[in-house]
């Protein structure tokens, strides 16, 4: 077949237009979740790739649990591991799907002076790996309780809450947003912009999370996402909306938490895109209305955003491998709540009742509150640092001490005195009868304190002859200290 010169020119012009359009499509794709090079691998040359929708060309959900199957698996787990778990719902999605949570603890459903941690998966509907890995985590803990030291440590000392899917509707629709097409990780009140401050405009899934955190005081948290491989920490946005490192008050502690996850991961810390496999959110790509920053500001909860798979929806045959890659990271992050930082209780000298006092660290503009029931606090801090700790409570005299947080947790209790004689009498009047027992005009607390002093005196006398013949051991980090 022969071509005329005009046909040849038309062919060249058509090919040129086609090439331009292809280039535009590729450039547009770079603004989404990921762009791909010609070999099919992920191209990380763009910023924070969190906005693309999964192409519906194939059934990517094959091998993944449906919402119905996930609910069934959670109910089966709660039955199989009933001694260490309970199943409850925090609300429903737009389409009425229950947001089921598994609590794993040696005393599930019972408030204790222990830290609480939550894992949330599937915030974005097209990022389902987290929901699968969280069920693997639950089953591993159940199967290894009382045989594996790490599983036993977590179950005995932490209340772990697992929400495998925050966005079941988005998962069913295979799209990022919920059934109302709202990105749930842009739907929380934000410190820099007031657009999300009207609670009535929030999505039901968002409201469920906010109500959940009013009921349970979580010490720390992590959400599982897909599309990259990095541990992200606050702040997620900056005041001027620029892509710049924007540190929160606990930046050092958050860097430590992110590093715990990254270093325990199979290859996250080896990232060529993110130094040590961690990143400040605003430095990566600023977002607003995110759940991570809201947790830290409004709920006293230290939350990380974990990108655990470069492919948002990998083939289901890869799920076991991804679980093995992330298993130790997930376990070590939860265990870090009790293996590092400073923990203790705050009590009154008058009656011994718990005080919901504030724990203040000099140089860190962030306050942690002790619990109402037990007066327990759990202050996450980066190890290897000296800290000045102050405990304050209205109506009581503040107390301050200096500590060195090493590689293990420190236990530090505070006993606060009421301010002034009149307030002391008032507090004594308000105490329960169990604290008002008196002996020869002395309260039971005073008698016990005197007995402890006498006992300590005789112990010193008894050990006096041997104390000079052996070297004193250094104080271990987990030894309990009391500031009175």
mmCIF file with all atom_site columns, C-alpha atoms in Angstrom, residues 219 233-235 245-258 280 296-297 300-304 359-368 378-382 387:
data_model
loop_
_atom_site.group_PDB
_atom_site.id
_atom_site.type_symbol
_atom_site.label_atom_id
_atom_site.label_alt_id
_atom_site.label_comp_id
_atom_site.label_asym_id
_atom_site.label_entity_id
_atom_site.label_seq_id
_atom_site.pdbx_PDB_ins_code
_atom_site.Cartn_x
_atom_site.Cartn_y
_atom_site.Cartn_z
_atom_site.occupancy
_atom_site.B_iso_or_equiv
_atom_site.pdbx_formal_charge
_atom_site.auth_seq_id
_atom_site.auth_comp_id
_atom_site.auth_asym_id
_atom_site.auth_atom_id
_atom_site.pdbx_PDB_model_num
ATOM 1  C CA . UNK A 1 219 ? -1.722 6.361  75.288 1.00 0.00 ? 219 UNK A CA 1
ATOM 2  C CA . UNK A 1 233 ? 4.690  11.295 62.520 1.00 0.00 ? 233 UNK A CA 1
ATOM 3  C CA . UNK A 1 234 ? 3.214  14.760 63.404 1.00 0.00 ? 234 UNK A CA 1
ATOM 4  C CA . UNK A 1 235 ? 2.743  17.401 62.411 1.00 0.00 ? 235 UNK A CA 1
ATOM 5  C CA . UNK A 1 245 ? 9.522  19.901 58.463 1.00 0.00 ? 245 UNK A CA 1
ATOM 6  C CA . UNK A 1 246 ? 7.000  21.087 61.063 1.00 0.00 ? 246 UNK A CA 1
ATOM 7  C CA . UNK A 1 247 ? 7.808  19.592 64.434 1.00 0.00 ? 247 UNK A CA 1
ATOM 8  C CA . UNK A 1 248 ? 5.264  19.010 67.201 1.00 0.00 ? 248 UNK A CA 1
ATOM 9  C CA . UNK A 1 249 ? 6.263  19.483 70.886 1.00 0.00 ? 249 UNK A CA 1
ATOM 10 C CA . UNK A 1 250 ? 7.099  15.763 71.269 1.00 0.00 ? 250 UNK A CA 1
ATOM 11 C CA . UNK A 1 251 ? 9.091  15.545 68.057 1.00 0.00 ? 251 UNK A CA 1
ATOM 12 C CA . UNK A 1 252 ? 11.958 13.607 69.698 1.00 0.00 ? 252 UNK A CA 1
ATOM 13 C CA . UNK A 1 253 ? 9.575  11.054 71.182 1.00 0.00 ? 253 UNK A CA 1
ATOM 14 C CA . UNK A 1 254 ? 7.691  10.636 67.900 1.00 0.00 ? 254 UNK A CA 1
ATOM 15 C CA . UNK A 1 255 ? 10.942 10.123 66.009 1.00 0.00 ? 255 UNK A CA 1
ATOM 16 C CA . UNK A 1 256 ? 11.807 7.408  68.516 1.00 0.00 ? 256 UNK A CA 1
ATOM 17 C CA . UNK A 1 257 ? 8.401  5.727  68.099 1.00 0.00 ? 257 UNK A CA 1
ATOM 18 C CA . UNK A 1 258 ? 8.650  5.837  64.302 1.00 0.00 ? 258 UNK A CA 1
ATOM 19 C CA . UNK A 1 280 ? 7.615  14.169 59.401 1.00 0.00 ? 280 UNK A CA 1
ATOM 20 C CA . UNK A 1 296 ? -2.314 14.139 69.663 1.00 0.00 ? 296 UNK A CA 1
ATOM 21 C CA . UNK A 1 297 ? -4.008 17.515 70.193 1.00 0.00 ? 297 UNK A CA 1
ATOM 22 C CA . UNK A 1 300 ? -3.678 12.913 74.428 1.00 0.00 ? 300 UNK A CA 1
ATOM 23 C CA . UNK A 1 301 ? -2.834 10.003 72.129 1.00 0.00 ? 301 UNK A CA 1
ATOM 24 C CA . UNK A 1 302 ? 0.526  9.675  70.339 1.00 0.00 ? 302 UNK A CA 1
ATOM 25 C CA . UNK A 1 303 ? -0.407 8.405  66.861 1.00 0.00 ? 303 UNK A CA 1
ATOM 26 C CA . UNK A 1 304 ? 1.725  7.293  63.913 1.00 0.00 ? 304 UNK A CA 1
ATOM 27 C CA . UNK A 1 359 ? 2.256  15.560 84.170 1.00 0.00 ? 359 UNK A CA 1
ATOM 28 C CA . UNK A 1 360 ? 4.457  18.312 82.759 1.00 0.00 ? 360 UNK A CA 1
ATOM 29 C CA . UNK A 1 361 ? 7.912  17.874 81.212 1.00 0.00 ? 361 UNK A CA 1
ATOM 30 C CA . UNK A 1 362 ? 10.095 20.985 81.233 1.00 0.00 ? 362 UNK A CA 1
ATOM 31 C CA . UNK A 1 363 ? 10.872 22.134 77.698 1.00 0.00 ? 363 UNK A CA 1
ATOM 32 C CA . UNK A 1 364 ? 7.994  20.178 76.123 1.00 0.00 ? 364 UNK A CA 1
ATOM 33 C CA . UNK A 1 365 ? 4.814  22.177 75.619 1.00 0.00 ? 365 UNK A CA 1
ATOM 34 C CA . UNK A 1 366 ? 2.484  19.223 76.026 1.00 0.00 ? 366 UNK A CA 1
ATOM 35 C CA . UNK A 1 367 ? 0.654  17.927 79.105 1.00 0.00 ? 367 UNK A CA 1
ATOM 36 C CA . UNK A 1 368 ? -0.339 14.345 79.861 1.00 0.00 ? 368 UNK A CA 1
ATOM 37 C CA . UNK A 1 378 ? 1.931  6.853  81.056 1.00 0.00 ? 378 UNK A CA 1
ATOM 38 C CA . UNK A 1 379 ? 4.300  9.464  79.668 1.00 0.00 ? 379 UNK A CA 1
ATOM 39 C CA . UNK A 1 380 ? 6.058  8.382  76.473 1.00 0.00 ? 380 UNK A CA 1
ATOM 40 C CA . UNK A 1 381 ? 9.562  9.847  76.272 1.00 0.00 ? 381 UNK A CA 1
ATOM 41 C CA . UNK A 1 382 ? 12.589 9.184  74.121 1.00 0.00 ? 382 UNK A CA 1
ATOM 42 C CA . UNK A 1 387 ? 13.918 15.183 82.089 1.00 0.00 ? 387 UNK A CA 1
#
